[in-house]
mmCIF file of C-alpha atoms in Angstrom:
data_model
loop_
_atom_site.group_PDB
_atom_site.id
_atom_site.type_symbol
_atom_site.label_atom_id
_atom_site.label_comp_id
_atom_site.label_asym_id
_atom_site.label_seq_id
_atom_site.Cartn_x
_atom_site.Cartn_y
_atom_site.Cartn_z
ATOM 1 C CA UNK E 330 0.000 0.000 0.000
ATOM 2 C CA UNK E 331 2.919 2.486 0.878
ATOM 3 C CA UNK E 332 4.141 1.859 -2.693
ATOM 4 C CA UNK E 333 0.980 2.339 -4.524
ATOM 5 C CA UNK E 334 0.494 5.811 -2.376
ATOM 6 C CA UNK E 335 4.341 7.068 -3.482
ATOM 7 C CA UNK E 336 3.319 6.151 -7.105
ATOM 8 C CA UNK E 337 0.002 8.211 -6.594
ATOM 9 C CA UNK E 338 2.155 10.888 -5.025
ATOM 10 C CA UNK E 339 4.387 11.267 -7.930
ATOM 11 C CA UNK E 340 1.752 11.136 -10.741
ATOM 12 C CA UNK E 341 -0.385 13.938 -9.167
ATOM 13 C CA UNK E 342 2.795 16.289 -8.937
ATOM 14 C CA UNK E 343 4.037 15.195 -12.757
ATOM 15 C CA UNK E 344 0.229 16.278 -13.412
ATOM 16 C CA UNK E 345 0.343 19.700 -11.769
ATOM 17 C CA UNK E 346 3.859 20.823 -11.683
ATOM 18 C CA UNK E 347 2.282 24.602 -10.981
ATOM 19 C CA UNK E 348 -0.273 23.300 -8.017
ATOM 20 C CA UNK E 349 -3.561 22.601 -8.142
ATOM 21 C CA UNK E 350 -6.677 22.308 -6.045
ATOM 22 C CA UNK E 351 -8.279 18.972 -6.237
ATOM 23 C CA UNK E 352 -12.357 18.470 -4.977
ATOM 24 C CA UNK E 353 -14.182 15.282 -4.383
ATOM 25 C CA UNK E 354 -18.164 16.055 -4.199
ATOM 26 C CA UNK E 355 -21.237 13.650 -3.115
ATOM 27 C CA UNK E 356 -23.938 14.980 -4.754
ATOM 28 C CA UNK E 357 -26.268 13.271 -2.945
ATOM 29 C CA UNK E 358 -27.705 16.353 -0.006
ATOM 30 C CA UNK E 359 -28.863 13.385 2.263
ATOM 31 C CA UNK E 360 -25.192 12.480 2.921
ATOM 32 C CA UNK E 361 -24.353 16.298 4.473
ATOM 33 C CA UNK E 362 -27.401 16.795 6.012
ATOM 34 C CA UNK E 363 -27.318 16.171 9.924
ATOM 35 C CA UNK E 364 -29.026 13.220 11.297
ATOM 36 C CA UNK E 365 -31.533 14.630 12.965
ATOM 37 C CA UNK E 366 -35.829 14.706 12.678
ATOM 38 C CA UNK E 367 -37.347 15.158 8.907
ATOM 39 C CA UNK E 368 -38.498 18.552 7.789
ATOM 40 C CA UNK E 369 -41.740 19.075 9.055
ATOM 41 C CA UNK E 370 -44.099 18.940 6.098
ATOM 42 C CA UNK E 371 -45.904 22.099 6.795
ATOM 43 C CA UNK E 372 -42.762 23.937 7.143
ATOM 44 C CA UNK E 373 -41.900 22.927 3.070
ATOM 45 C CA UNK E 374 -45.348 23.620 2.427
ATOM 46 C CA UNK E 375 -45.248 26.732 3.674
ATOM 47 C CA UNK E 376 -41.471 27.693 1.799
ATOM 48 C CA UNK E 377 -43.029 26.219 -1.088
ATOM 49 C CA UNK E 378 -46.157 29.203 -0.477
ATOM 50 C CA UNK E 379 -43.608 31.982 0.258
ATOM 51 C CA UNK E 380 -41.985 30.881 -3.499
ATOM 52 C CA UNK E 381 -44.942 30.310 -5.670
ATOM 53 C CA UNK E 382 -45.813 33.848 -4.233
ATOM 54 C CA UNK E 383 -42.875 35.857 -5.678
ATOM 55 C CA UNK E 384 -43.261 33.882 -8.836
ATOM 56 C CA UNK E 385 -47.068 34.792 -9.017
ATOM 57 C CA UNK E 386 -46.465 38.333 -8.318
ATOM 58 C CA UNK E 387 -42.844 39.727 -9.377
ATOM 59 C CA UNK E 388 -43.574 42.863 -9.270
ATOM 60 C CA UNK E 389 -45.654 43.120 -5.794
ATOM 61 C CA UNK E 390 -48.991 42.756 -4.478
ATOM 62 C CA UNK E 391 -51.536 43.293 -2.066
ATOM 63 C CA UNK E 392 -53.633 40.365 -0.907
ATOM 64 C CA UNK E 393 -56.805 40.436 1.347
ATOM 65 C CA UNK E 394 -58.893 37.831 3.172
ATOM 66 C CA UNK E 395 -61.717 38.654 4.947
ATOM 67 C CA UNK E 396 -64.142 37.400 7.117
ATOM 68 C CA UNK E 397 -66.861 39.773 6.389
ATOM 69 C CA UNK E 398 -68.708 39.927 9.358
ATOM 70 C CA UNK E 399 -69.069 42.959 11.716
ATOM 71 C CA UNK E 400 -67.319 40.617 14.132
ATOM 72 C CA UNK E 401 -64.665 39.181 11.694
ATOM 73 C CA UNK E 402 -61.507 40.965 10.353
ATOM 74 C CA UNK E 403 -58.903 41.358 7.394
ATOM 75 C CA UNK E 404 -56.056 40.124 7.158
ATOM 76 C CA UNK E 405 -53.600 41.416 4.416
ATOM 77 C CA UNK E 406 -50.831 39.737 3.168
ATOM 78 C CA UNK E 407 -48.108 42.128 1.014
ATOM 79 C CA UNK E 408 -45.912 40.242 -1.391
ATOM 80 C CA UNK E 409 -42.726 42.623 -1.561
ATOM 81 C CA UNK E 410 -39.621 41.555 -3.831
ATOM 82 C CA UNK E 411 -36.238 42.509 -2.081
ATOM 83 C CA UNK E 412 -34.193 42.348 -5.167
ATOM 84 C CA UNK E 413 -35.484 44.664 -6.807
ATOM 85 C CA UNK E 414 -35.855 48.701 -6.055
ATOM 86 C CA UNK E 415 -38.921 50.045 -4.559
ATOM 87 C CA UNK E 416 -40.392 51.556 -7.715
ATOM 88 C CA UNK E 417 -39.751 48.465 -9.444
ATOM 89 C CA UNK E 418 -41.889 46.352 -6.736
ATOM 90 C CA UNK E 419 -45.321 47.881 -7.093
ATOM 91 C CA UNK E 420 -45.018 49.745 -4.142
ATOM 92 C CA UNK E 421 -43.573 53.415 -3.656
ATOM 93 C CA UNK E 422 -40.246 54.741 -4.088
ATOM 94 C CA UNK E 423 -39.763 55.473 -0.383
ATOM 95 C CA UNK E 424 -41.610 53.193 0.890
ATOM 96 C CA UNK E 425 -39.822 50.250 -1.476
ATOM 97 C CA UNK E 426 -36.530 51.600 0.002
ATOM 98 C CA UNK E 427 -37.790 51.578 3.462
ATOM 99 C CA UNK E 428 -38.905 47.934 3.063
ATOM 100 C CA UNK E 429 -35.428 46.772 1.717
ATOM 101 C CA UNK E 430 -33.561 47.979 4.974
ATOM 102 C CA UNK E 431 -36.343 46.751 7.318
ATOM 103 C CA UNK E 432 -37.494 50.273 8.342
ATOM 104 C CA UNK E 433 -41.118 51.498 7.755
ATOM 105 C CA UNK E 434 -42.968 48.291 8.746
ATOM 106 C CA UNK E 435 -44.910 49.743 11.707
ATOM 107 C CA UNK E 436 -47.881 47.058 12.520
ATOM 108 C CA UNK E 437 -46.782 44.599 9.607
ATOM 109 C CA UNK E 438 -45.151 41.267 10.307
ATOM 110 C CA UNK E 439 -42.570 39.309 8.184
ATOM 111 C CA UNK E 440 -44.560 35.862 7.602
ATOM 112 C CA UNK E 441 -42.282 33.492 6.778
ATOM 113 C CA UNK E 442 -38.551 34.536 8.117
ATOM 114 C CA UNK E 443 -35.140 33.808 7.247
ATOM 115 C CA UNK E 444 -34.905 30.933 10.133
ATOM 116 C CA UNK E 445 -37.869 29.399 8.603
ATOM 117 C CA UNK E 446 -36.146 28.234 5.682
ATOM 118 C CA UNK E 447 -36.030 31.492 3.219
ATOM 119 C CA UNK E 448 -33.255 33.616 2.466
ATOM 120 C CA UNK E 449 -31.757 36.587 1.490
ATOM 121 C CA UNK E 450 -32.880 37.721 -1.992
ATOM 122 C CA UNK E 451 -36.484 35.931 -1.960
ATOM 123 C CA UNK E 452 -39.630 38.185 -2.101
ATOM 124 C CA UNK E 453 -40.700 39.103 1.955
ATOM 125 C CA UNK E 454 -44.342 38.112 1.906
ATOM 126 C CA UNK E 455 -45.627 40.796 4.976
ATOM 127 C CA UNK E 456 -48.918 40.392 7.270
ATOM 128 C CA UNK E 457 -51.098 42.452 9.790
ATOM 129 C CA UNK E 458 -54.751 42.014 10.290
ATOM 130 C CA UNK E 459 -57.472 44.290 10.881
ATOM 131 C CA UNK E 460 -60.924 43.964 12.592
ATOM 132 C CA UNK E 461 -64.103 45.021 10.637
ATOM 133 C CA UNK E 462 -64.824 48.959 11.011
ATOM 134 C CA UNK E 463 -68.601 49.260 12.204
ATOM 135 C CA UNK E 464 -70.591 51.912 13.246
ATOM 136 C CA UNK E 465 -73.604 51.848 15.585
ATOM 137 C CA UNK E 466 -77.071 51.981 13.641
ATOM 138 C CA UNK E 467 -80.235 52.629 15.650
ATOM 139 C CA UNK E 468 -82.665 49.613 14.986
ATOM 140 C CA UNK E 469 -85.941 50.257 16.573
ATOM 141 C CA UNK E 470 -85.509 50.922 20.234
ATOM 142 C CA UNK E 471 -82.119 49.692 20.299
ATOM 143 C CA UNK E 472 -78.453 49.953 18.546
ATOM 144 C CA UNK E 473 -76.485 47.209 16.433
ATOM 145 C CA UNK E 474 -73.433 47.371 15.189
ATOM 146 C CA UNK E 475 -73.405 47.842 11.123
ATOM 147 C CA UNK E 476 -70.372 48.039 8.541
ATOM 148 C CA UNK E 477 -69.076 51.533 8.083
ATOM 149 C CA UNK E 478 -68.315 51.655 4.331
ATOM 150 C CA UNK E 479 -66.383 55.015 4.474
ATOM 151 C CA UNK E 480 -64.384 53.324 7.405
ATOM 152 C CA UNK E 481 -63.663 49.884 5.283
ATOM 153 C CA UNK E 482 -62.413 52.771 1.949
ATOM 154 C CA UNK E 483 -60.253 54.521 4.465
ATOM 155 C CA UNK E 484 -58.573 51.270 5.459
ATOM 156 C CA UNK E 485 -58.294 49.660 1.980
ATOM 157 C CA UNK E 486 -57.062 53.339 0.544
ATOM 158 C CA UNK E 487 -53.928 53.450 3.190
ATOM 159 C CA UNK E 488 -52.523 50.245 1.766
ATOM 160 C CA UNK E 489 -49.277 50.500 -0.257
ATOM 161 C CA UNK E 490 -50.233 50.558 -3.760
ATOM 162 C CA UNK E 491 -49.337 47.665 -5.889
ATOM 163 C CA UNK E 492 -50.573 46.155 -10.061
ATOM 164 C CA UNK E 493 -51.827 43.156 -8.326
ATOM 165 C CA UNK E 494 -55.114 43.524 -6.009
ATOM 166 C CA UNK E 495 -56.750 40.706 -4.922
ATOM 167 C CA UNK E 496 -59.509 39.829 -2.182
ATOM 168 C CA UNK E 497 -60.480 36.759 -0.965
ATOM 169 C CA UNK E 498 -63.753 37.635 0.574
ATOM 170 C CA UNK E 499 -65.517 35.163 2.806
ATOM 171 C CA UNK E 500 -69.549 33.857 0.999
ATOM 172 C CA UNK E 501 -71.137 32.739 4.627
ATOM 173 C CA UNK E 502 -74.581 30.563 4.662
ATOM 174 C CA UNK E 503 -76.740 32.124 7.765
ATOM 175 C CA UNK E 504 -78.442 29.766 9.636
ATOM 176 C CA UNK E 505 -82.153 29.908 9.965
ATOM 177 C CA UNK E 506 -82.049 30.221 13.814
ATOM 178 C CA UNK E 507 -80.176 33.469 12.859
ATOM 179 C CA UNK E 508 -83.343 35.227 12.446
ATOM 180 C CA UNK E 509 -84.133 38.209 10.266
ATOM 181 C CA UNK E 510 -81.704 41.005 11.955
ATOM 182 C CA UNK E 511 -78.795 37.758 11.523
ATOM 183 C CA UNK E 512 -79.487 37.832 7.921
ATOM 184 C CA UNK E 513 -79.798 41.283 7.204
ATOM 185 C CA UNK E 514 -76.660 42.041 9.082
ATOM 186 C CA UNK E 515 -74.820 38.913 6.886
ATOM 187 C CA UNK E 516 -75.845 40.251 3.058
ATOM 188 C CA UNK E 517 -75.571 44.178 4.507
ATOM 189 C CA UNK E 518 -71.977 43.102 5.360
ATOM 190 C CA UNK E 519 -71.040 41.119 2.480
ATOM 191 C CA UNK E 520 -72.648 43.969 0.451
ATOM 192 C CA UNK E 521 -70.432 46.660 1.601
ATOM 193 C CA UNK E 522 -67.205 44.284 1.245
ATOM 194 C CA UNK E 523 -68.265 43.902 -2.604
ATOM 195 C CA UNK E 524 -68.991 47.583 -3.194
ATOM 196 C CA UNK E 525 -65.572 49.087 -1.492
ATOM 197 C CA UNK E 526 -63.608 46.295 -2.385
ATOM 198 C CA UNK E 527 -65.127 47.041 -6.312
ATOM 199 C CA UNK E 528 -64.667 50.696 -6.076
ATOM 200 C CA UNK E 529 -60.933 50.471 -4.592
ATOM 201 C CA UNK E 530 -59.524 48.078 -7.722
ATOM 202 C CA UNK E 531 -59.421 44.828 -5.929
ATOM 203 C CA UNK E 532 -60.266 41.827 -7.924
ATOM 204 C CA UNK E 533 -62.592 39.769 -5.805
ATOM 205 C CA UNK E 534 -63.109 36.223 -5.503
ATOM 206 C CA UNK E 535 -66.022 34.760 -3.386
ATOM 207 C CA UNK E 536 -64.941 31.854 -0.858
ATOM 208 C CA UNK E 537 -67.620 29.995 0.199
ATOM 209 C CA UNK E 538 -67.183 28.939 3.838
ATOM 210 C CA UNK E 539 -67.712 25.018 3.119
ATOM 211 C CA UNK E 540 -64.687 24.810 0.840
ATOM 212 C CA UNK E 541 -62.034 26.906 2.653
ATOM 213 C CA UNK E 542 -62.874 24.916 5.824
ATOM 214 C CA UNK E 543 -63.095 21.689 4.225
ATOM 215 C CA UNK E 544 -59.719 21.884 2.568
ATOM 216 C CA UNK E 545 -57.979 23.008 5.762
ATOM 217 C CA UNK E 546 -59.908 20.370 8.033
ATOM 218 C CA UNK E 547 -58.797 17.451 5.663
ATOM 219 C CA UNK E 548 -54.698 18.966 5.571
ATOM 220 C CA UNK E 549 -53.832 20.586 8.542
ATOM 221 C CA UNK E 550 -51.536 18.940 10.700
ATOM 222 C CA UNK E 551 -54.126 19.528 14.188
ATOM 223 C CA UNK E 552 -57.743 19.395 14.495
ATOM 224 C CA UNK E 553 -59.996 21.674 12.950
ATOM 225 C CA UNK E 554 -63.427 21.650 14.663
ATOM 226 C CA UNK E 555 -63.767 24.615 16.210
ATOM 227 C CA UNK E 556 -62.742 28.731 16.046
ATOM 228 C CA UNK E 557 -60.182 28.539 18.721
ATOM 229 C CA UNK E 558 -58.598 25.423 16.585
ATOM 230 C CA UNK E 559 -58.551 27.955 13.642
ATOM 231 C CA UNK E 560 -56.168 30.798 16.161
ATOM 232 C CA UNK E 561 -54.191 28.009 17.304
ATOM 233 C CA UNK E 562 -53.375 26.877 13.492
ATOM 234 C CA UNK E 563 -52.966 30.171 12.456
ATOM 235 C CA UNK E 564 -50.313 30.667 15.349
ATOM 236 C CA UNK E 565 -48.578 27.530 14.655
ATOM 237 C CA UNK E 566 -48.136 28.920 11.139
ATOM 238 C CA UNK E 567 -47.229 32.371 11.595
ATOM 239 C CA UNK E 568 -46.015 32.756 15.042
ATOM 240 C CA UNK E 569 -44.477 36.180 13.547
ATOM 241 C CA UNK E 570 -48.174 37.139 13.866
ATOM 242 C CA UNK E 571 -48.837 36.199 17.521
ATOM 243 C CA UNK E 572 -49.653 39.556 18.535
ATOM 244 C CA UNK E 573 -52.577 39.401 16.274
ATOM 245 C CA UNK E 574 -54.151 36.543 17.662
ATOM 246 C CA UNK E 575 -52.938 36.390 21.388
ATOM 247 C CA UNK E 576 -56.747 36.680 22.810
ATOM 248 C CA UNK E 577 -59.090 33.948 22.254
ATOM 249 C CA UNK E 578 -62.044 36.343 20.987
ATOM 250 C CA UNK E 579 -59.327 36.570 17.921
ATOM 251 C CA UNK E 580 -60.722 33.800 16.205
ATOM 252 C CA UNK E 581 -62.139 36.529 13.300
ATOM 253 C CA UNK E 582 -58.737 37.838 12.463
ATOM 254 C CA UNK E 583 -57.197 33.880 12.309
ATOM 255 C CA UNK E 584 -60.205 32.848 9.740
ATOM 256 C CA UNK E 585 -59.308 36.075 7.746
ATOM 257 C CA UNK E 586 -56.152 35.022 7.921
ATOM 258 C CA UNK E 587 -56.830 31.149 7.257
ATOM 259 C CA UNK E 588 -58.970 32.372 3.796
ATOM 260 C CA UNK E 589 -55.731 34.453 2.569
ATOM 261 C CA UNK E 590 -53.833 31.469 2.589
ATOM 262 C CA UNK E 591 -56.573 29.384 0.996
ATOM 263 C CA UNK E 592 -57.174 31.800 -1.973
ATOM 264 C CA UNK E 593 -53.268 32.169 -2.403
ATOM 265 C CA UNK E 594 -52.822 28.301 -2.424
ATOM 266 C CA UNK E 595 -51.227 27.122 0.566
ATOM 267 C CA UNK E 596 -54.306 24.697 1.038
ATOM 268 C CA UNK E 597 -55.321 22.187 -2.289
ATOM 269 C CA UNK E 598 -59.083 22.873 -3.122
ATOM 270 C CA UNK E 599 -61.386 20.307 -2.112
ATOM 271 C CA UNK E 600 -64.804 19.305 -2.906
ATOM 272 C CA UNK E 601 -67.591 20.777 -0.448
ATOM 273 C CA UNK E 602 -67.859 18.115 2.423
ATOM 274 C CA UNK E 603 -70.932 16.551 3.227
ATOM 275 C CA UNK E 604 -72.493 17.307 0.108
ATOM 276 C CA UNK E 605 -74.399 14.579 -1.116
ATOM 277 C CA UNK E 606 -75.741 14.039 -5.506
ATOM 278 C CA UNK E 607 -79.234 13.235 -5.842
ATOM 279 C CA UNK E 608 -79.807 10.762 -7.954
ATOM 280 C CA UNK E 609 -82.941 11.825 -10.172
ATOM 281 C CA UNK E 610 -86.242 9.464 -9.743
ATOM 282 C CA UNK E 611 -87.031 7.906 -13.134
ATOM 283 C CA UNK E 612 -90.807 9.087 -14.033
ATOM 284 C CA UNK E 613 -93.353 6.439 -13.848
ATOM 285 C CA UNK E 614 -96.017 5.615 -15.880
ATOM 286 C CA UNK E 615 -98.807 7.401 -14.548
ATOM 287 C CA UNK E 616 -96.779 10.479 -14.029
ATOM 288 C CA UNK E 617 -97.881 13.672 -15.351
ATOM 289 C CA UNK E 618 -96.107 15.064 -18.235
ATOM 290 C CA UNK E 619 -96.008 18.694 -19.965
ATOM 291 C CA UNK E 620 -97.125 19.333 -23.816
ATOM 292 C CA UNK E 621 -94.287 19.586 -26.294
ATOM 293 C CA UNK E 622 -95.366 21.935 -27.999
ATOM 294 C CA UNK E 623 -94.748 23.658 -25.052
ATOM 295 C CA UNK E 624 -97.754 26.494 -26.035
ATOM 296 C CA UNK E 625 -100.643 25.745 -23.697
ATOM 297 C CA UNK E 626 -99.007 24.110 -20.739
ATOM 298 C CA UNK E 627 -101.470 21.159 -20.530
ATOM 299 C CA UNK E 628 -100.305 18.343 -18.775
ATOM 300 C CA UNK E 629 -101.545 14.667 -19.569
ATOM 301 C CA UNK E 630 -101.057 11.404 -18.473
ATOM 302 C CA UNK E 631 -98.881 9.314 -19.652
ATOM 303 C CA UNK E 632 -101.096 6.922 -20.249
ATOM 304 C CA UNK E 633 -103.330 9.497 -22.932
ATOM 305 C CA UNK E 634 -100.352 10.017 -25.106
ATOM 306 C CA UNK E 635 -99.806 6.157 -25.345
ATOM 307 C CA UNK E 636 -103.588 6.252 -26.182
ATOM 308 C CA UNK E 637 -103.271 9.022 -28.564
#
């Protein structure tokens, strides 16, 4: 063996008489990578969210979700790209420059950070939530609380400006034993959301409640039963946003938040749970059936047309 390493020895100097730097590379990343647990699957899901956002929206954008009810909230999610100069981003000079040296982000949160898997030069997608503006209405011989519309426009007008504008706005069934005021309240909200939201430049897409809910209750990694489960998953996914959702009456803002990340993808569509297909009865004999000719309206029996 000491032969065959002298031999070795002398035919890599007669190779490189002037030096030379010699690597040996596994390419395989499982080799380096420390033995420790896997990556926690909703921690690549959620790197895998932060990227498809910057390749969605290069040049910056402003995303809503909203629980539209005079109880719920919005939360608004703003897609910045730190490579590139403010103006270049969608959002103001100043304010572009600001963002790219960390200053100028008074109430907004970083959502997914550097420890969390994403680096320098990737878009910063940035949060904060907002509860519902309302004003008191006089209803009879007593006060409710009803959406202020010029409140909502003064909120949605302060936002950074930015060519993508998108709201994911929240399409909730009542329930009957919400009673007349219930509904009223529920279509005056949604309403108001769809006017402002219309009038401000925001391209809106209706969520229905069954489908966000469905697809998050069949992927999250914890139950999802209940409105406190929705704050605890939406701390477990953005604890940069804890100061949001520290109170347990913050369920609102977490759904809001929850129906951002549905309408931007982070959850995979699913089918509307519990929703059963008919299957259509096949007529009988003696059912009644309606003219062709479609004119008068008659209907006859079955059995008359046989006849006839």
């Amino acid at each position: 063996m000491a032969s065959c390493l002298q031999a070795w020895h002398a035919t890599v100097a007669q190779h490189h008489p002037q030096g030379a730097v010699i690597l040996s590379v596994d390419p395989d990343v499982a080799s380096t990578a420390p033995s420790s647990a896997p990556l926690d699957p909703m921690a690549s899901r959620l790197q895998a969210w932060h990227a498809s956002l910057a390749l969605r929206h290069p040049q910056g954008a402003v995303i809503l979700g909203i629980d539209p009810d005079v109880s719920g909230a919005v939360a608004v999610l703003l897609v910045n790209s730190e490579s590139t100069q403010g103006e270049e981003r969608g959002v103001d000079g100043d304010c572009g420059r600001e963002l790219e040296h960390g200053r100028g982000m008074e109430g907004w949160s970083r959502m997914v950070r550097a420890e969390d898997g994403v680096g320098e030069g990737h878009a910063a997608v940035y949060g904060q939530i907002h509860d519902v503006p309302f004003e008191l209405t006089s209803v009879g011989t007593s006060s409710r609380k009803r959406h202020s519309a010029q409140a909502i426009a003064a909120l949605l007008h302060q936002l950074p400006p930015a060519p993508t504008r998108l709201a994911y706005l929240e399409h909730a069934r009542p329930f009957p034993s919400d009673g007349k005021q219930g509904w009223y309240g529920s279509g005056f909200g949604f309403g108001v959301w769809m006017g402002v939201l219309a009038g401000s430049g925001f391209e809106i897409t209706p969520v229905p409640s069954v489908r966000w809910k469905a697809a998050i209750r069949s992927q999250a990694p914890v139950d999802f039963t209940s409105k406190e489960d929705s704050r605890q998953l939406a701390l477990a996914l953005f604890p940069s946003l804890a100061s949001f959702l520290k109170r347990k009456k913050d369920h609102g803002r977490a759904e809001a938040l929850l129906i951002a990340t549905y309408g931007t993808s982070l959850w995979v569509p699913v089918g509307e749970e519990g929703k059963k297909t008919r299957r259509r009865r096949k007529p009988a004999a003696n059912d009644a059936v309606t003219s062709e000719s479609g004119e008068d309206g008659i209907a006859v029996k079955a059995d008359d047309c046989i006849a006839a």
